[in-house]
Amino acid sequence: MNTKKIAADEAIKLVQNGMTVGLGTGSTAYYAIEGIGRRMREEGLTIRAIATSARSEAQAHSLQIPIVSFTDFDHLDLTIDGADECDYNLNLIKGGGGALLREKIVASNSRQLIIIGDKSKLVQQLGRFPLPVEVVSFGLEKTFLKLKALGCQPTLRLAEGKPYVTDNNNFIIDCQFAAIPDPKALHDQINSIVGVVENGLFINLATQLIIASETGDIQTLNA
Ligand code: 5RP
């Protein structure tokens, strides 16, 4: 059973005519974008969208989903995105797909952030998944050491042997903590390091979690 598609198909029911919608990034968000395109074709749904990555924007273009810019709206009505981990307070780790900065900008300009995923994403406490931190390349070595001093095992993300470069021309350091008991405190500590652009902890941003299980059951958690 395709749990990612089941969660995505549930989430896209929330999309209504005339909405401005944030399109997430990743293998789960892929199905949401695909589903929105399908509803536009089959039902005549009209929306406009902002994408959280170059690859989601390319997918939207291929489905004729109109992409607008931030000057074209006051707020997004709804964003549908995946996550690497979600806790029961709807705090998240995101950025496994490297799009955390755009995802957080879009999420923080959206009235509703719907997070979709399979059961493996729902955890009691965040931290098993290494926390992605987007950093500028200048001074990277020092930023790396400052992150390490917070008690994590940092790793510079690589792609084909070279540093992975984000859509914003930055690098990502994946930080493995033993656990993240206080996500808000860690979020603030990391973002106070000069050289850090943003980190993948999403605190008080998600409004709803839609989790699908192998049996096809859907669990919904609201903020
Ligand atoms: C990308 C993300 C994704 O939402 C996250 O990595 C989940 O991806 P997937 O749906 O492929 O498991 O944060 O930056």
Coordinates of C-alpha atoms and ligand atoms in Angstrom, one line a residue:
M1 CA 0.0 0.0 0.0
N2 CA 1.4 3.4 -0.9
T3 CA 1.0 5.2 2.5
K4 CA 2.6 8.4 1.2
K5 CA -0.1 8.7 -1.5
I6 CA -2.9 7.9 0.9
A7 CA -1.8 10.7 3.2
A8 CA -1.4 13.1 0.3
D9 CA -4.8 12.2 -1.2
E10 CA -6.4 13.0 2.2
A11 CA -4.6 16.3 2.5
I12 CA -5.5 17.6 -1.0
K13 CA -9.2 17.4 -0.1
L14 CA -8.5 20.5 1.9
V15 CA -7.5 22.5 -1.2
Q16 CA -10.3 24.8 -2.4
N17 CA -11.0 26.9 -5.4
G18 CA -9.1 30.2 -5.4
M19 CA -6.6 29.2 -2.7
T20 CA -3.0 30.2 -2.8
V21 CA -1.2 26.9 -1.9
G22 CA 2.4 26.1 -0.7
L23 CA 3.8 23.0 -2.4
G24 CA 6.2 21.0 -0.3
T25 CA 9.3 19.0 -1.3
G26 CA 10.1 15.3 -1.0
S27 CA 8.7 11.9 -2.0
T28 CA 5.5 12.4 0.0
A29 CA 4.9 16.0 -1.1
Y30 CA 5.3 14.7 -4.7
Y31 CA 2.0 12.9 -4.4
A32 CA 0.3 16.0 -3.1
I33 CA 1.5 18.1 -6.0
E34 CA 0.5 15.3 -8.4
G35 CA -3.0 15.1 -6.7
I36 CA -3.5 18.9 -7.0
G37 CA -2.7 18.7 -10.7
R38 CA -5.2 15.8 -11.1
R39 CA -7.9 17.8 -9.3
M40 CA -7.2 20.8 -11.6
R41 CA -7.6 18.6 -14.7
E42 CA -10.5 16.5 -13.6
E43 CA -12.6 18.9 -11.4
G44 CA -11.6 22.3 -12.8
L45 CA -10.0 23.3 -9.5
T46 CA -8.3 26.6 -9.8
I47 CA -5.5 27.5 -7.5
R48 CA -2.2 29.3 -7.6
A49 CA 1.0 28.1 -5.8
I50 CA 4.4 28.7 -4.5
A51 CA 6.9 25.9 -4.5
T52 CA 9.4 25.1 -1.8
S53 CA 12.2 23.9 -4.2
A54 CA 13.3 24.0 -7.8
R55 CA 12.2 20.4 -8.2
S56 CA 8.7 20.9 -6.8
E57 CA 8.4 24.0 -9.0
A58 CA 9.4 22.0 -12.1
Q59 CA 6.8 19.3 -11.2
A60 CA 4.1 22.1 -10.8
H61 CA 5.0 23.5 -14.2
S62 CA 4.7 20.0 -15.7
L63 CA 1.2 19.8 -14.3
Q64 CA 0.2 23.4 -15.4
I65 CA -0.1 24.5 -11.8
P66 CA 0.3 28.3 -11.9
I67 CA 3.3 29.5 -9.8
V68 CA 3.1 33.0 -8.4
S69 CA 5.6 35.2 -6.5
F70 CA 5.5 36.5 -2.9
T71 CA 4.4 39.9 -4.2
D72 CA 1.2 38.4 -5.5
F73 CA -0.4 37.5 -2.2
D74 CA -0.7 38.5 1.5
H75 CA -0.6 35.0 2.8
L76 CA -0.8 31.4 1.7
D77 CA -4.0 29.7 2.5
L78 CA -2.6 26.2 2.9
T79 CA 0.7 24.4 2.5
I80 CA 1.1 20.7 2.2
D81 CA 4.5 19.2 3.0
G82 CA 6.2 16.1 4.3
A83 CA 8.6 15.8 7.3
D84 CA 11.4 13.7 8.5
E85 CA 10.0 13.4 12.0
C86 CA 6.9 14.8 13.8
D87 CA 6.2 14.6 17.5
Y88 CA 2.8 14.7 19.2
N89 CA 3.1 18.5 19.8
L90 CA 3.4 18.9 16.0
N91 CA 7.0 19.9 16.2
L92 CA 9.0 18.7 13.2
I93 CA 12.4 17.9 11.8
K94 CA 12.6 18.8 8.1
G95 CA 15.3 19.2 5.5
G96 CA 16.2 15.6 4.7
G97 CA 15.5 16.6 1.1
G98 CA 17.6 19.8 1.5
A99 CA 14.7 22.3 1.1
L100 CA 14.3 23.4 4.8
L101 CA 14.9 27.1 4.3
R102 CA 12.3 27.6 1.5
E103 CA 10.0 25.2 3.3
K104 CA 10.2 27.3 6.5
I105 CA 9.7 30.6 4.7
V106 CA 6.6 29.1 2.9
A107 CA 5.3 27.5 6.2
S108 CA 5.7 30.8 8.1
N109 CA 3.7 32.6 5.5
S110 CA 0.9 30.1 5.4
R111 CA -2.3 30.1 7.5
Q112 CA -2.3 26.2 7.6
L113 CA 0.6 23.8 7.4
I114 CA -0.6 20.3 6.7
I115 CA 2.1 17.7 7.2
I116 CA 1.7 14.4 5.5
G117 CA 3.6 11.1 6.1
D118 CA 3.6 7.5 7.0
K119 CA 3.6 6.2 10.5
S120 CA 7.4 5.9 10.7
K121 CA 7.5 9.8 10.8
L122 CA 5.6 10.0 14.1
V123 CA 7.9 9.9 17.1
Q124 CA 7.6 10.4 20.9
Q125 CA 10.7 12.7 20.9
L126 CA 12.5 14.3 18.0
G127 CA 16.2 13.6 17.3
R128 CA 16.7 10.1 15.9
F129 CA 16.8 11.8 12.4
P130 CA 19.9 14.0 12.1
L131 CA 18.9 17.6 12.2
P132 CA 19.7 19.4 8.9
V133 CA 21.1 22.9 9.4
E134 CA 21.6 25.2 6.4
V135 CA 24.8 27.2 6.6
V136 CA 26.7 29.7 4.4
S137 CA 29.8 28.3 2.9
F138 CA 32.0 31.1 4.1
G139 CA 33.5 30.2 7.5
L140 CA 32.0 26.7 7.3
E141 CA 34.7 25.1 9.3
K142 CA 34.0 27.4 12.3
T143 CA 30.2 27.1 12.0
F144 CA 30.8 23.3 12.0
L145 CA 32.7 23.5 15.3
K146 CA 30.1 25.7 16.9
L147 CA 27.4 23.2 16.0
K148 CA 29.5 20.4 17.4
A149 CA 29.9 22.3 20.7
L150 CA 26.1 22.0 21.1
G151 CA 26.7 18.3 21.7
C152 CA 25.9 16.8 18.3
Q153 CA 27.8 14.8 15.8
P154 CA 27.9 17.1 12.7
T155 CA 28.4 15.9 9.1
L156 CA 28.7 18.0 6.1
R157 CA 26.1 16.7 3.6
L158 CA 27.7 15.6 0.3
A159 CA 26.4 14.8 -3.1
E160 CA 28.6 12.9 -5.5
G161 CA 31.6 13.6 -3.3
K162 CA 31.1 17.3 -3.2
P163 CA 29.3 19.5 -0.6
Y164 CA 25.5 19.4 -1.3
V165 CA 24.4 22.8 -2.5
T166 CA 20.9 24.0 -1.7
D167 CA 18.6 26.0 -4.0
N168 CA 19.9 29.0 -2.1
N169 CA 23.5 28.2 -2.8
N170 CA 24.2 27.2 0.8
F171 CA 25.5 24.0 2.4
I172 CA 23.9 21.6 4.8
I173 CA 25.3 20.2 8.0
D174 CA 23.4 17.2 9.4
C175 CA 23.6 17.2 13.2
Q176 CA 23.0 13.9 15.0
F177 CA 21.9 14.6 18.6
A178 CA 21.4 11.8 21.0
A179 CA 17.9 13.3 21.6
I180 CA 16.2 16.6 21.3
P181 CA 14.2 17.0 24.6
D182 CA 13.7 20.8 24.2
P183 CA 13.2 21.5 20.4
K184 CA 12.5 25.2 20.9
A185 CA 15.6 25.9 23.0
L186 CA 17.8 24.0 20.5
H187 CA 16.2 25.8 17.6
D188 CA 17.1 29.2 19.2
Q189 CA 20.6 28.1 20.1
I190 CA 21.4 26.9 16.6
N191 CA 19.9 30.0 14.9
S192 CA 22.0 32.3 17.2
I193 CA 25.2 30.9 15.6
V194 CA 26.5 33.4 13.0
G195 CA 26.9 31.5 9.7
V196 CA 23.7 29.4 10.3
V197 CA 21.0 30.4 7.9
E198 CA 18.2 28.2 9.3
N199 CA 17.7 24.9 10.9
G200 CA 15.2 22.1 10.3
L201 CA 13.3 22.3 13.5
F202 CA 9.8 23.6 12.7
I203 CA 8.2 24.7 16.0
N204 CA 4.6 25.8 16.3
L205 CA 4.2 25.9 12.5
A206 CA 2.3 22.7 11.6
T207 CA -1.4 23.0 12.1
Q208 CA -2.3 19.4 11.2
L209 CA -0.6 16.1 10.8
I210 CA -2.0 13.5 8.4
I211 CA -0.4 10.1 9.0
A212 CA -1.3 7.0 7.0
S213 CA -0.6 3.5 8.1
E214 CA 0.1 0.3 6.0
T215 CA -3.5 -0.8 6.6
G216 CA -4.8 2.4 4.9
D217 CA -5.9 3.9 8.2
I218 CA -5.5 7.7 8.5
Q219 CA -4.6 9.4 11.8
T220 CA -5.1 13.1 12.1
L221 CA -3.5 15.3 14.8
N222 CA -4.4 19.0 15.1
A223 CA -2.4 21.8 16.7
Ligands
5RP1 C1 12.6 18.2 2.4 C2 11.8 17.8 3.5 C3 10.9 16.6 3.3 O1 9.6 17.1 3.6 C4 11.3 15.5 4.2 O2 12.7 15.2 3.9 C5 10.4 14.3 4.0 O3 10.7 13.7 2.8 P1 10.0 12.4 2.3 O4 8.5 12.8 2.1 O5 10.7 12.1 1.0 O6 10.2 11.4 3.3 O7 11.9 18.3 4.6 O8 13.5 19.2 2.7

